[in-house]
Coordinates of C-alpha atoms in Angstrom, one line a residue:
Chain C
X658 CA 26.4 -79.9 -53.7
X659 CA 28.5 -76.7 -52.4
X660 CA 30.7 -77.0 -49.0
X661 CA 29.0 -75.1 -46.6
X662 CA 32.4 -73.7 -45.5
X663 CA 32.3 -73.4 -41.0
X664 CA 32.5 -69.6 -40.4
X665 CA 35.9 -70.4 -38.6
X666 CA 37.6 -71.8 -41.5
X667 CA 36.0 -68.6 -44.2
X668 CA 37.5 -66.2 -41.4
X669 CA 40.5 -67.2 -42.0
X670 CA 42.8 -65.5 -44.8
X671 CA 44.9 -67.8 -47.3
X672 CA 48.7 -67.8 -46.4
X673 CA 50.0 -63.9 -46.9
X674 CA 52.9 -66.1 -48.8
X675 CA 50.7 -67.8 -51.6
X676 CA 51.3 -65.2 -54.3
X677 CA 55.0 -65.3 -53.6
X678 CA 55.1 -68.7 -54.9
X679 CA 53.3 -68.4 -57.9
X680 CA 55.8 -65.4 -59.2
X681 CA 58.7 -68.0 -57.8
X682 CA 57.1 -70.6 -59.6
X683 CA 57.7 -67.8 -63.4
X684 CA 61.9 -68.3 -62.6
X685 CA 64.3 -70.7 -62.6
X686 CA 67.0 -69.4 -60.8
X687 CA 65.7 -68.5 -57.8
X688 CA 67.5 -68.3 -54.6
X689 CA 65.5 -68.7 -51.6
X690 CA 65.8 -66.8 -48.4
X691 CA 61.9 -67.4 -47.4
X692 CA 62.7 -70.8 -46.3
X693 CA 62.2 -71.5 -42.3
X694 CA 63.9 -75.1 -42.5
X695 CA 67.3 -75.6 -42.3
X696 CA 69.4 -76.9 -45.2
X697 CA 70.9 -79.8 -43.8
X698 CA 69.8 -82.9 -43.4
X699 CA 68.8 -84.9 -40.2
X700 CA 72.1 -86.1 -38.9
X701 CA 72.7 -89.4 -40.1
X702 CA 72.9 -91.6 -36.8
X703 CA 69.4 -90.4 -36.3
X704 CA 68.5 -91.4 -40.4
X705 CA 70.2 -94.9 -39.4
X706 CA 68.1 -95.7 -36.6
X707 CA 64.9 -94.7 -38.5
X708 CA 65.8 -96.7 -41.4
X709 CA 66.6 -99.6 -39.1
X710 CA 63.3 -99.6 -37.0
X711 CA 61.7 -99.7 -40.2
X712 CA 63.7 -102.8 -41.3
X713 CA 62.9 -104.5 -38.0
X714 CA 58.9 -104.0 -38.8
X715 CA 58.5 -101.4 -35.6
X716 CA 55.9 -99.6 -37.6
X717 CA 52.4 -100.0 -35.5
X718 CA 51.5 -96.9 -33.2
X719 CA 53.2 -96.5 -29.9
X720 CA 51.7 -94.7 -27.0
X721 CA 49.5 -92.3 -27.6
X722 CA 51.6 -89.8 -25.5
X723 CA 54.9 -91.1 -27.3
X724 CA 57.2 -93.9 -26.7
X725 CA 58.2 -93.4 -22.9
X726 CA 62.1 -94.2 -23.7
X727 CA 61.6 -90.9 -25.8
X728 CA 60.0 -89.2 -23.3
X729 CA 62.1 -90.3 -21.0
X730 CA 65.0 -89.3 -23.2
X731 CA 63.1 -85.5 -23.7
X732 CA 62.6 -85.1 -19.7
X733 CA 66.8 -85.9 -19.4
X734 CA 67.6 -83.6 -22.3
X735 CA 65.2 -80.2 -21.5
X736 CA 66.3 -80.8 -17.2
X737 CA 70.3 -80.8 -18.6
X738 CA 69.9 -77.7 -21.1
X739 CA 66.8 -75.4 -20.1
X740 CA 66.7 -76.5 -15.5
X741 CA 63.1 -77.5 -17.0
X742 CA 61.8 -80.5 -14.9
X743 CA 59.0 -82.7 -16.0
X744 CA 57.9 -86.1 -15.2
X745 CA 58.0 -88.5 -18.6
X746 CA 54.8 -90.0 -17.6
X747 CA 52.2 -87.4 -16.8
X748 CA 53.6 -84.1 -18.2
X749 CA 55.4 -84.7 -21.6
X750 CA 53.5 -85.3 -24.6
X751 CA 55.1 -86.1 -28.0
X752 CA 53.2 -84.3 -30.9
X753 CA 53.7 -84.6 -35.0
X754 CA 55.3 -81.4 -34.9
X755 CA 55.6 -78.6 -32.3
X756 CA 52.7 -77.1 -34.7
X757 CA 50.8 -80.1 -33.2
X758 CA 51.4 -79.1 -30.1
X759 CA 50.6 -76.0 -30.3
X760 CA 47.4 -76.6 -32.1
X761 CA 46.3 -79.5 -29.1
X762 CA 46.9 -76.4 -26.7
X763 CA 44.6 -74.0 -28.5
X764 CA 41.8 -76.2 -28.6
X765 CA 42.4 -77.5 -25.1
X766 CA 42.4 -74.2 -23.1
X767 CA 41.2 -71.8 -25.5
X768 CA 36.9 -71.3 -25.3
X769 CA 35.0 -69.6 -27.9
X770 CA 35.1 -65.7 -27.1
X771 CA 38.6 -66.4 -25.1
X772 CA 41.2 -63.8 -25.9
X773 CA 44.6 -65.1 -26.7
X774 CA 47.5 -62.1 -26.7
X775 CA 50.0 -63.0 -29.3
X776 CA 53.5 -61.0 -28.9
X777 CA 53.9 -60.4 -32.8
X778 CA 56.0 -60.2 -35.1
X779 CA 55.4 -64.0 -34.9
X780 CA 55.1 -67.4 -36.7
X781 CA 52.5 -67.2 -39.0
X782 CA 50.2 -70.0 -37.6
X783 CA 49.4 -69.2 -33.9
X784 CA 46.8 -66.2 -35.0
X785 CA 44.6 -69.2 -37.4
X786 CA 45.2 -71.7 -34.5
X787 CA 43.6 -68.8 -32.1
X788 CA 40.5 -68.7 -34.4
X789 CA 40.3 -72.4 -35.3
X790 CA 39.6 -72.7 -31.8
X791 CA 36.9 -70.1 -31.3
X792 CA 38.8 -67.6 -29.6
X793 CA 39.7 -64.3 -30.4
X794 CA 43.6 -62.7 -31.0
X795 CA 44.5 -59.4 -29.0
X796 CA 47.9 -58.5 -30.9
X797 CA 51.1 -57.1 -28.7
X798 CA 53.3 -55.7 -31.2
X799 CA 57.1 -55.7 -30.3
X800 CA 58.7 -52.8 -31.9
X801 CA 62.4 -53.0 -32.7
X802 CA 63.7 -50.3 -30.4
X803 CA 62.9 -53.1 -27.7
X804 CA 64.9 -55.3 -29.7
X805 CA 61.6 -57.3 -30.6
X806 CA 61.5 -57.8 -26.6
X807 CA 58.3 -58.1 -25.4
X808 CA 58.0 -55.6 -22.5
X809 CA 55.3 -54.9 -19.4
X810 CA 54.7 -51.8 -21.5
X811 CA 53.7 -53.3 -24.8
X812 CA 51.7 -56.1 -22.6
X813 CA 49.4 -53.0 -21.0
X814 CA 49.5 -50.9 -24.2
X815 CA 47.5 -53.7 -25.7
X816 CA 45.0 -54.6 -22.9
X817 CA 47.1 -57.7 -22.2
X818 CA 45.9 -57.7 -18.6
X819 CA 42.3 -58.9 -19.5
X820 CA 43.3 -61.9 -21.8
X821 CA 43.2 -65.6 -21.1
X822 CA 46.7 -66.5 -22.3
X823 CA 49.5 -65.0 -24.0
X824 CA 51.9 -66.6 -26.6
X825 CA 55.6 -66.5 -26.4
X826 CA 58.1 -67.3 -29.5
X827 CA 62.0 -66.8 -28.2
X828 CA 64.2 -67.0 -29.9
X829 CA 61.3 -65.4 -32.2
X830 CA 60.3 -66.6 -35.9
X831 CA 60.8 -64.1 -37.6
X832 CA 62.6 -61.5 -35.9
X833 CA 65.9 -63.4 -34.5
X834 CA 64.9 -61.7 -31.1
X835 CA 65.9 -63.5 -28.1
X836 CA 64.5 -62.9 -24.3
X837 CA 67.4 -62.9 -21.6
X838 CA 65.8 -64.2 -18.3
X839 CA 65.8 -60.0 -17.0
X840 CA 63.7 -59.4 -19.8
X841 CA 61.6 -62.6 -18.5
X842 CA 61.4 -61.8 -15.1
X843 CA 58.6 -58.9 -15.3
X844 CA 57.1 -60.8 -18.0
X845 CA 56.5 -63.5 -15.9
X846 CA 55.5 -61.4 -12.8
X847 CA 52.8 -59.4 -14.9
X848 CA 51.6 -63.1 -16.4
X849 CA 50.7 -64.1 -12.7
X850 CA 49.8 -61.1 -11.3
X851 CA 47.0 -61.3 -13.9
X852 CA 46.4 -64.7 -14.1
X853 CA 47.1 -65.8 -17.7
X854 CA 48.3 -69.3 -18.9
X855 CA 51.1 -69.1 -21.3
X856 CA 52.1 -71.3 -24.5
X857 CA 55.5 -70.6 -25.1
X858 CA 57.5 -71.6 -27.8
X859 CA 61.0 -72.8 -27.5
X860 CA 61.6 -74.6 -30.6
X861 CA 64.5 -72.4 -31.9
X862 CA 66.0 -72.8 -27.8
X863 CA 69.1 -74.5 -29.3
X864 CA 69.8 -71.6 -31.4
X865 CA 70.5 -69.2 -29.4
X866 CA 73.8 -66.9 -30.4
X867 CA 74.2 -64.7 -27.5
X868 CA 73.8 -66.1 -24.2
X869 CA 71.9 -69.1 -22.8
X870 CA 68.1 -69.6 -23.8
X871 CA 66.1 -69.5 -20.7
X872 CA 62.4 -70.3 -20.6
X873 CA 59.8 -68.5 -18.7
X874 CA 58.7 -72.1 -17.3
X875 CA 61.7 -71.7 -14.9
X876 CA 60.3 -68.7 -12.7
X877 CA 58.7 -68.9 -9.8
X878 CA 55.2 -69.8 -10.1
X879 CA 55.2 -70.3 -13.9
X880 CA 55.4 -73.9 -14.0
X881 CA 52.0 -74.4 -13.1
X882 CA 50.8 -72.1 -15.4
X883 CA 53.1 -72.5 -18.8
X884 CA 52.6 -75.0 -21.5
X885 CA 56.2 -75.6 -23.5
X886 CA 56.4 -76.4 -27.1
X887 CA 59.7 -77.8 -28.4
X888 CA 60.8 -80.2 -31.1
X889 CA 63.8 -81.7 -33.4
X890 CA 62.6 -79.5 -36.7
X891 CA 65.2 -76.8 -36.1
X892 CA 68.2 -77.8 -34.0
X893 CA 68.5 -81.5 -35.3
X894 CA 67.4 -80.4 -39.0
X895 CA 64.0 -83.1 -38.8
X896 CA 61.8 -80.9 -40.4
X897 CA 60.1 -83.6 -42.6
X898 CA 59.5 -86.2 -40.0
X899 CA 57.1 -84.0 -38.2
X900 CA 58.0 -84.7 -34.5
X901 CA 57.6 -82.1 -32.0
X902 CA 56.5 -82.3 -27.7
X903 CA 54.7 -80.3 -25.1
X904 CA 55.6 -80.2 -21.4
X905 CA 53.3 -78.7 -18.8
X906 CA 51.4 -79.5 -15.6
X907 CA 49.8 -83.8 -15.8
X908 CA 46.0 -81.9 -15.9
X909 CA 46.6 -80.0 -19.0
X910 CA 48.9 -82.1 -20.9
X911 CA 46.4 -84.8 -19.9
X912 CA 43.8 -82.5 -21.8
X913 CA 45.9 -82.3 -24.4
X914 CA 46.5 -86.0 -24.8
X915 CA 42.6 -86.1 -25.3
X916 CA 42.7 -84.3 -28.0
X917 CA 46.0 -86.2 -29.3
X918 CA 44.2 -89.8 -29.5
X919 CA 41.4 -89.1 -31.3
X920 CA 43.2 -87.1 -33.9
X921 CA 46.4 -88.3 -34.5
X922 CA 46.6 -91.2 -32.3
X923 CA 50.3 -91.4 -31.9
X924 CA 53.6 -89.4 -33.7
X925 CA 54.8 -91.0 -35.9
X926 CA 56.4 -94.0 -35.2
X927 CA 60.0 -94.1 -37.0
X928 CA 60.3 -90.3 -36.6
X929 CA 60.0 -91.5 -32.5
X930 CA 63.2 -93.9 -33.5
X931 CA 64.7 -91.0 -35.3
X932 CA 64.3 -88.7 -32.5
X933 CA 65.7 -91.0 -30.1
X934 CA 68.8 -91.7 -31.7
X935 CA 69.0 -87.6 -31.9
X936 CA 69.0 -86.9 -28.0
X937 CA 71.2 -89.7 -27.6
X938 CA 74.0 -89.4 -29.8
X939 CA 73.5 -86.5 -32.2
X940 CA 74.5 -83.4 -29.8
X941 CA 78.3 -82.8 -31.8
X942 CA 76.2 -82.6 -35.0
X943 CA 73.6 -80.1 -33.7
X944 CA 76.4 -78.0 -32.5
X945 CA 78.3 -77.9 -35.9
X946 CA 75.1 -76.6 -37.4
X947 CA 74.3 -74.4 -34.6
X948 CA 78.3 -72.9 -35.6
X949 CA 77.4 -72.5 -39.2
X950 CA 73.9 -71.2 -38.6
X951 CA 75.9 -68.2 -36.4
X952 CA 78.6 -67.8 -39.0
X953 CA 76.1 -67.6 -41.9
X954 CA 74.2 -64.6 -39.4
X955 CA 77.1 -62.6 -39.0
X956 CA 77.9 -63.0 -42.5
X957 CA 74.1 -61.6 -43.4
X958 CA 74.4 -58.7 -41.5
X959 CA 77.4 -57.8 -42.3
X960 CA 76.4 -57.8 -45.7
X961 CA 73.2 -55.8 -44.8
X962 CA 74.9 -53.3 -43.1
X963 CA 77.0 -52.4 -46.4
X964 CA 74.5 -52.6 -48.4
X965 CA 73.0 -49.8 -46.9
X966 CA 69.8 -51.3 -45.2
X967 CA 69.3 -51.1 -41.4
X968 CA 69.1 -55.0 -39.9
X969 CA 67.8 -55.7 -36.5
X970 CA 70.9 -57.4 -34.7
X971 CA 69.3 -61.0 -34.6
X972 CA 70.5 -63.2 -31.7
X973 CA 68.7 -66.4 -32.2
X974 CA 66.9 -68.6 -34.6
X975 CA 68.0 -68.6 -38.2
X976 CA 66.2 -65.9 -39.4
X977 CA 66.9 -61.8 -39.5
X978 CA 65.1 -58.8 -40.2
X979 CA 66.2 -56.2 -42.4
X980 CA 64.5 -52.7 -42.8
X981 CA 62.7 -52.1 -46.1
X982 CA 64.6 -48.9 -48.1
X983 CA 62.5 -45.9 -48.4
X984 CA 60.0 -45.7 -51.2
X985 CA 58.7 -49.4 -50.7
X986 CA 56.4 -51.3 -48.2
X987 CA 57.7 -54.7 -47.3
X988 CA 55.5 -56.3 -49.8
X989 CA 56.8 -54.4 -52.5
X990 CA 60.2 -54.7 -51.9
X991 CA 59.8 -58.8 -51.9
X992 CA 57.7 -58.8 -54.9
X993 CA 59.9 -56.5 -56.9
X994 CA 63.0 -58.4 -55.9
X995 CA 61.4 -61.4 -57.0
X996 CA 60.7 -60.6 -59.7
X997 CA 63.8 -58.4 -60.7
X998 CA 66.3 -60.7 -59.1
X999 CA 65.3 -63.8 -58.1
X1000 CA 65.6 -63.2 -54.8
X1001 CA 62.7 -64.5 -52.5
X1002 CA 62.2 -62.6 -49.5
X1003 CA 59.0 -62.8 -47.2
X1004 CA 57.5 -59.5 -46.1
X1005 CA 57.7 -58.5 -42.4
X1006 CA 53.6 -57.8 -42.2
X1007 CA 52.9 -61.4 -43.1
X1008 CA 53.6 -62.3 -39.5
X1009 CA 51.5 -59.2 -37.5
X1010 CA 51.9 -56.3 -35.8
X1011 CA 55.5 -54.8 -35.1
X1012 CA 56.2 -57.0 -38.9
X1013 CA 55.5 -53.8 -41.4
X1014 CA 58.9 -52.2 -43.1
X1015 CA 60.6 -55.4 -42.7
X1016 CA 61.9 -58.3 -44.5
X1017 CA 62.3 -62.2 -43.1
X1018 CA 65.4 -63.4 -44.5
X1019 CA 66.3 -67.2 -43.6
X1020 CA 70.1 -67.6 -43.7
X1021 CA 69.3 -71.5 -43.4
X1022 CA 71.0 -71.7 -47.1
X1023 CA 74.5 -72.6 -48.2
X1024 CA 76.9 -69.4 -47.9
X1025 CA 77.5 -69.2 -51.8
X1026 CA 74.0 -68.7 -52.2
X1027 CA 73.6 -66.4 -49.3
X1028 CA 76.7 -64.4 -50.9
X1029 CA 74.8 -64.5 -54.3
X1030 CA 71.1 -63.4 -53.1
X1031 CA 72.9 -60.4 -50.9
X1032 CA 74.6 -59.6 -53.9
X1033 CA 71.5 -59.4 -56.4
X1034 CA 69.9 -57.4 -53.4
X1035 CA 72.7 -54.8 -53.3
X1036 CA 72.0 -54.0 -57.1
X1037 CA 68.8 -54.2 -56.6
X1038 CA 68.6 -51.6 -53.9
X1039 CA 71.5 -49.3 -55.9
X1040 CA 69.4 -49.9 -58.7
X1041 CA 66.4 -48.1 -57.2
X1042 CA 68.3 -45.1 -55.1
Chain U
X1183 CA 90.6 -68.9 -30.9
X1184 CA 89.6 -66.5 -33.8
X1185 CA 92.8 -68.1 -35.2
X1186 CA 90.6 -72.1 -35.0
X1187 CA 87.7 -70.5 -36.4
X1188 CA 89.7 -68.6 -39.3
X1189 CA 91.0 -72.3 -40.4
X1190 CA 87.9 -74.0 -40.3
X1191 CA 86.5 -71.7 -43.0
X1192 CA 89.6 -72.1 -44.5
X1193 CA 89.2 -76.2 -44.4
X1194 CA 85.5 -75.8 -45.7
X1195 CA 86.4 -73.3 -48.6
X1196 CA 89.8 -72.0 -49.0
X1197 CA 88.7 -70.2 -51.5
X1198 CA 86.4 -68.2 -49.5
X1199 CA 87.6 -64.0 -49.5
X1200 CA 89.6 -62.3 -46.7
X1201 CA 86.3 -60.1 -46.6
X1202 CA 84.2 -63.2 -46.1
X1203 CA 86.2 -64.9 -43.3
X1204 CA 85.9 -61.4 -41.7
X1205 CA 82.1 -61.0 -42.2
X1206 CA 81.8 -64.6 -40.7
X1207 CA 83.8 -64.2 -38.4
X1208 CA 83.0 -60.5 -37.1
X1209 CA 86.8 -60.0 -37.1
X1210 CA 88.1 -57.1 -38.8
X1211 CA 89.8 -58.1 -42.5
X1212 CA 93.1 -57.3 -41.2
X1213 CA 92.4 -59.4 -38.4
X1214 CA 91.9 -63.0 -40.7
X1215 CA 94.7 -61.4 -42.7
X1216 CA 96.9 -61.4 -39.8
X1217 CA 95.6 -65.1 -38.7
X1218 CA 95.7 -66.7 -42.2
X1219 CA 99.5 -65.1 -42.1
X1220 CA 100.6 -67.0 -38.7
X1221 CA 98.5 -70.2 -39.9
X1222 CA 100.9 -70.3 -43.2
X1223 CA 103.9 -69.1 -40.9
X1224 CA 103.5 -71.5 -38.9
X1225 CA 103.3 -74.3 -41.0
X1226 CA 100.0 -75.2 -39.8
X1227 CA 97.9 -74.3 -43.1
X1228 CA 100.6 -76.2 -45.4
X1229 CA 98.9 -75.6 -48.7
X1230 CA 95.4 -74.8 -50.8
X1231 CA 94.5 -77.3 -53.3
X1232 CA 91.6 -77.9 -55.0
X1233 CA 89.3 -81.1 -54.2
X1234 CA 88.8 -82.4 -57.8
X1235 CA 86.1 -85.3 -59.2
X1236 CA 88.3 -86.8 -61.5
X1237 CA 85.5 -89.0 -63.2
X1238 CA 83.9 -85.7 -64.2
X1239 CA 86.8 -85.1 -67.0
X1240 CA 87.6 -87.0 -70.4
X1241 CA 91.2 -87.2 -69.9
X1242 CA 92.5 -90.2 -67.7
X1243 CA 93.7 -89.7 -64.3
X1244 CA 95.0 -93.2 -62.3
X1245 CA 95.0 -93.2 -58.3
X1246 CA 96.1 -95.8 -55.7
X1247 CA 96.8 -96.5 -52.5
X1248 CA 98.9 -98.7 -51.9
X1249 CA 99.7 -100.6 -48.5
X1250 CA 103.6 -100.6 -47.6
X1251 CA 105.2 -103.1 -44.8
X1252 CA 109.0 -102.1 -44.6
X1253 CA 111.6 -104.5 -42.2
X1254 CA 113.5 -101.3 -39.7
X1255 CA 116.9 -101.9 -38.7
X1256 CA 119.6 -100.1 -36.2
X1257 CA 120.5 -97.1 -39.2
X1258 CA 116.9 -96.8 -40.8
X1259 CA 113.9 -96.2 -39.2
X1260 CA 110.3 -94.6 -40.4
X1261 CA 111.0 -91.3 -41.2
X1262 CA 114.5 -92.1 -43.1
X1263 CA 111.7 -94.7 -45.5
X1264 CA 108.9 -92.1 -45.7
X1265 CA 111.9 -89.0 -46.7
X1266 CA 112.6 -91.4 -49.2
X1267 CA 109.4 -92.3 -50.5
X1268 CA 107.6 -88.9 -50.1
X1269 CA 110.2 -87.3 -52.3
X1270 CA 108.7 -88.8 -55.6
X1271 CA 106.0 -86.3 -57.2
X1272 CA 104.0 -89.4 -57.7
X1273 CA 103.5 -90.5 -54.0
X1274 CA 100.9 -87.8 -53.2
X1275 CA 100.2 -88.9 -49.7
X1276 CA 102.0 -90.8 -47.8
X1277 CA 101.1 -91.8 -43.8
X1278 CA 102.1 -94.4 -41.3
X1279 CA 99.6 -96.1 -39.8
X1280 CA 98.9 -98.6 -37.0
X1281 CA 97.4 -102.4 -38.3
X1282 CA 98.6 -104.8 -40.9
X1283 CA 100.9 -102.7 -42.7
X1284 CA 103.3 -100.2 -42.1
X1285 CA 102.6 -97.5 -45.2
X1286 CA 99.6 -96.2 -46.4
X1287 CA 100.4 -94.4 -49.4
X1288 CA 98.0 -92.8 -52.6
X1289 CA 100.1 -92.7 -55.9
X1290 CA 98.5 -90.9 -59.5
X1291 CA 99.8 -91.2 -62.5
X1292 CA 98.7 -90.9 -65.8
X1293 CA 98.0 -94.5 -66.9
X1294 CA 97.5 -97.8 -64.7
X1295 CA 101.0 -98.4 -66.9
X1296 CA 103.2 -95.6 -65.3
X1297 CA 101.4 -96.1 -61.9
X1298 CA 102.4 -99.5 -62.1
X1299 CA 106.1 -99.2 -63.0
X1300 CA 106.4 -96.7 -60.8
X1301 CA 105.3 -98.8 -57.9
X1302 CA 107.4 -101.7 -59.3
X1303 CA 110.8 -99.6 -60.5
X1304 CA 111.0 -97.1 -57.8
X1305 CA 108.7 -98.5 -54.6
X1306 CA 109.6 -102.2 -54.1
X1307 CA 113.2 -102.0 -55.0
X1308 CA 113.6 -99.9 -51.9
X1309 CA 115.7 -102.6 -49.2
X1310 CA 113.4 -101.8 -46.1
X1311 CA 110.0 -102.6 -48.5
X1312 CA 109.1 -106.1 -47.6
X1313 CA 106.0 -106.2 -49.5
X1314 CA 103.8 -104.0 -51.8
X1315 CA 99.8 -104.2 -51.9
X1316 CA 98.2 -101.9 -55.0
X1317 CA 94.4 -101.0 -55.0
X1318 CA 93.5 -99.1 -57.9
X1319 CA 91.0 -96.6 -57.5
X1320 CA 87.8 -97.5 -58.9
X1321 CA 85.5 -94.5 -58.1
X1322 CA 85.6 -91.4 -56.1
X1323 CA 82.5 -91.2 -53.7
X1324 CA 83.8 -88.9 -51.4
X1325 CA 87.0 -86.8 -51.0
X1326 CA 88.6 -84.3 -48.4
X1327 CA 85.3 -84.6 -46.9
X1328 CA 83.1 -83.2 -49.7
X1329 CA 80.4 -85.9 -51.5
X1330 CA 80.6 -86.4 -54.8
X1331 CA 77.5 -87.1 -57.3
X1332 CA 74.0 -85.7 -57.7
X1333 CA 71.6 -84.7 -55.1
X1334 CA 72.4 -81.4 -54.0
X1335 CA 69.4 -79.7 -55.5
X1336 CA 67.4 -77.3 -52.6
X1337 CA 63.9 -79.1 -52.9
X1338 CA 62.7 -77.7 -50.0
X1339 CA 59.9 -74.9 -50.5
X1340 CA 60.7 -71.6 -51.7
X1341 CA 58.6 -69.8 -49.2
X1342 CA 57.7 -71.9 -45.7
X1343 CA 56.7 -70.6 -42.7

């Protein structure tokens, strides 16, 4: 027989990085700046207390919502760093992976012919999510005059005003672009003033550079209407153990939780020990990385800047956003530095509107091969003046 | 506080360029110039060595640490021992620590022979040492903070979202 493929799934393109790996796949000396995980690994203390739940046999499911020590543990830790207040047993849920979360959230409030405004450039997965779940994306490019801000303007400019619910990413993947609570505030009053739910995205929130993250669940009237996505990928390096949580209002992370135990049933269970062990005890080691992760940035564009290439001034995640050099489109550029220098790169249109004439570069690599890939990009871009 | 962050690069990689520290650091180069100059005036950046994985090289390199307990008295006290001890260009470390014993002390050489006679001839004959306890080492997991052995390759993805 042929798979009758859904119309959902055949809308869908493949990943706008595929080809990139096969042309990586030709070299082997490839140094990597496409990579959105960081380099080191999950503190130990939180390895140790995975490795010993798994020697004492604690490897059946938990709750379906999560282990409510964790989510206990979560509700302590997102009150004492983002003044966000929720109650561990009706309005956390702990997800296998924010991207869980996020996923549980589309197909909870989003109905077919729903219009979901995405603030782009963003994280390659929402706009799939969007159409997984029937609905349909209304882009809201940020452009980099705003600093990648999203702004009132850009919100009407789109149509904004007549979607359902609008997605958030700050500090933004892949821009570096952070949103101070002014640049919030008008956000937030446009969001209830038109009545849209909002998903936000906070999973970089620990690495913020420049000032404290703040989280557009804190104003006035947003609580009731904001679902937030968080998780130990970035800050406490877990990437691989696949443990993210939402926090929202009981009714919709109740909906949420519907969706959660049929599908997955529970997170996984020693990534739940893991994650526990990281709120409890690992803070000193996410703030070491969180040091080198800023050191690494300034280093980047530094180098950028003498190099000759315009960089966006990137304030959060682990991620900037160079300007492509006249003469080449984004995708250009990253194939042909591929491909000359073993440099991988990820073009800036792969993650939407706002994304064209840039580059993502991750700096979540060791500085001797950050020094060497800026290096092979300098003669690279000399090479072509 | 620049100055704090200049020497932890310097601790990580002292080998890492003026220009580096200052791209890091977003301090102009004269500026980690002028801090690495009052770390070494100072006497708080005492040297720049390299951290070396002995195992990795044919020729023979013999390390111990050996645990001192020395007996004080009215005219000698710790320092007047460790002057003594520290000035032999075998004794390449040389602390005082709190627990069962006084010294703790790492000693190379080129042979478990000259380590030896060196701790025998020149170490124990000294009046305050009371007693002398040798570990050879063995094998080098770990040194000046940096892991030695296999395992550093990047397996993550080359491009991930």
């Amino acid at each position: 027989m042929t798979f009758e493929l859904s119309d959902r799934v055949q809308t869908v393109p493949p990943s706008g990085i595929r080809r990139f790996f096969e042309i990586a796949e030709e070299r082997d000396d490839v140094i990597s700046l496409g990579v959105g995980e960081p380099d080191f690994a999950t503190p130990w203390a939180a390895r140790d207390a995975a490795i010993t739940s798994l020697e004492q046999g604690k490897t059946s499911y938990t709750a379906n919502r999560g282990r409510r020590d964790l989510r206990e543990a979560i509700a302590d830790y997102v009150a004492d760093r983002f003044d966000l207040g929720y109650d561990p047993d009706e309005e956390i849920i702990v997800t296998a992976g924010a991207s869980e979360a996020v996923d549980l959230a589309f197909r909870s409030f989003v109905d077919p012919g729903d219009t979901v405004a995405i603030a782009q450039p963003s994280y390659i997965s929402y706009e799939p999510g969007v159409i997984f779940a029937g609905g349909e994306v209304l882009p809201v490019p940020t452009y980099e005059e705003d600093d990648f801000r999203l702004t009132v303007e850009g919100l009407e400019e789109a149509g904004a005003d007549e979607a359902d619910m609008l997605v958030l990413c700050y500090p933004n993947n892949p821009t570096g672009a952070i949103m101070s609570a002014e640049d919030l505030e008008p956000i937030a009053e446009f969001v209830r003033e038109h009545d849209l739910m909002v998903l936000s995205d906070e999973i970089y929130a620990e690495l913020t550079y420049d000032g404290e993250h703040t989280s557009i669940a804190t104003f006035e009237g947003m609580r009731e209407r904001t679902i937030v996505f968080n998780g130990f990928s970035k800050a406490h390096a877990m990437t691989g153990l696949r443990l993210g949580y939402a926090l929202g209002p009981a009714e919709a992370i109740g909906a949420m939780n519907k969706i959660h135990q049929y599908t997955m049933l529970s997170a996984p269970t020693t990534a739940q020990y893991a994650a526990l062990e990281a709120l409890d005890s690992c803070e000193s080691d996410v703030r070491e990385m969180v040091a080198q992760y800023d050191r690494r940035r300034q280093f980047v564009l530094s180098r950028f800047r003498e190099i000759g290439m315009d960089v966006f001034e990137a304030k959060g995640a682990f991620y900037c956003f160079p300007e492509v050099p006249e003469g080449f489109t984004a995708e250009e550029f990253a194939e042909e530095v591929l491909r000359e220098q073993g440099v991988a790169v990820v073009p800036g249109d792969v993650f939407g509107a706002g994304g064209d004439g840039h580059l993502r570069i991750s700096y979540a690599t060791g500085l001797e091969d950050l020094r060497e890939a800026l290096a092979r990009i300098e003669a690279f871009v000399d090479g072509h003046a | 506080m620049s100055e704090r962050e200049v020497l932890e690069l310097l601790r990580e990689n002292a080998r890492y360029s003026t220009a580096d520290i200052a791209r890091m650091t977003d301090l102009e180069e004269d500026e980690v110039e002028a801090a690495i100059e009052e770390l070494e005036a100072t006497g708080v950046v005492r040297g720049y060595q390299a951290v070396v994985d002995w195992d990795k090289l044919e020729d023979e390199r013999v390390r111990a640490e050996v645990e001192l307990n020395v007996r004080l008295d009215r005219e000698t006290g710790y320092d007047d021992i460790s002057q003594r001890l520290a000035r032999f260009p075998q004794v390449k470390a040389l602390r005082l620590v709190s627990g069962d014993y006084d010294f703790d002390m790492e000693v190379e050489g080129d042979s478990i022979r000259e380590v030896s006679q060196f701790i025998s001839e020149k170490v124990a004959p000294v009046p305050e040492i009371t007693q002398t306890v040798t570990h050879y080492v063995m094998t080098s997991y770990k040194e000046n903070g940096i892991e030695f052995g296999d395992g550093e390759d990047d397996e993550r993805l080359s491009f991930s979202p």
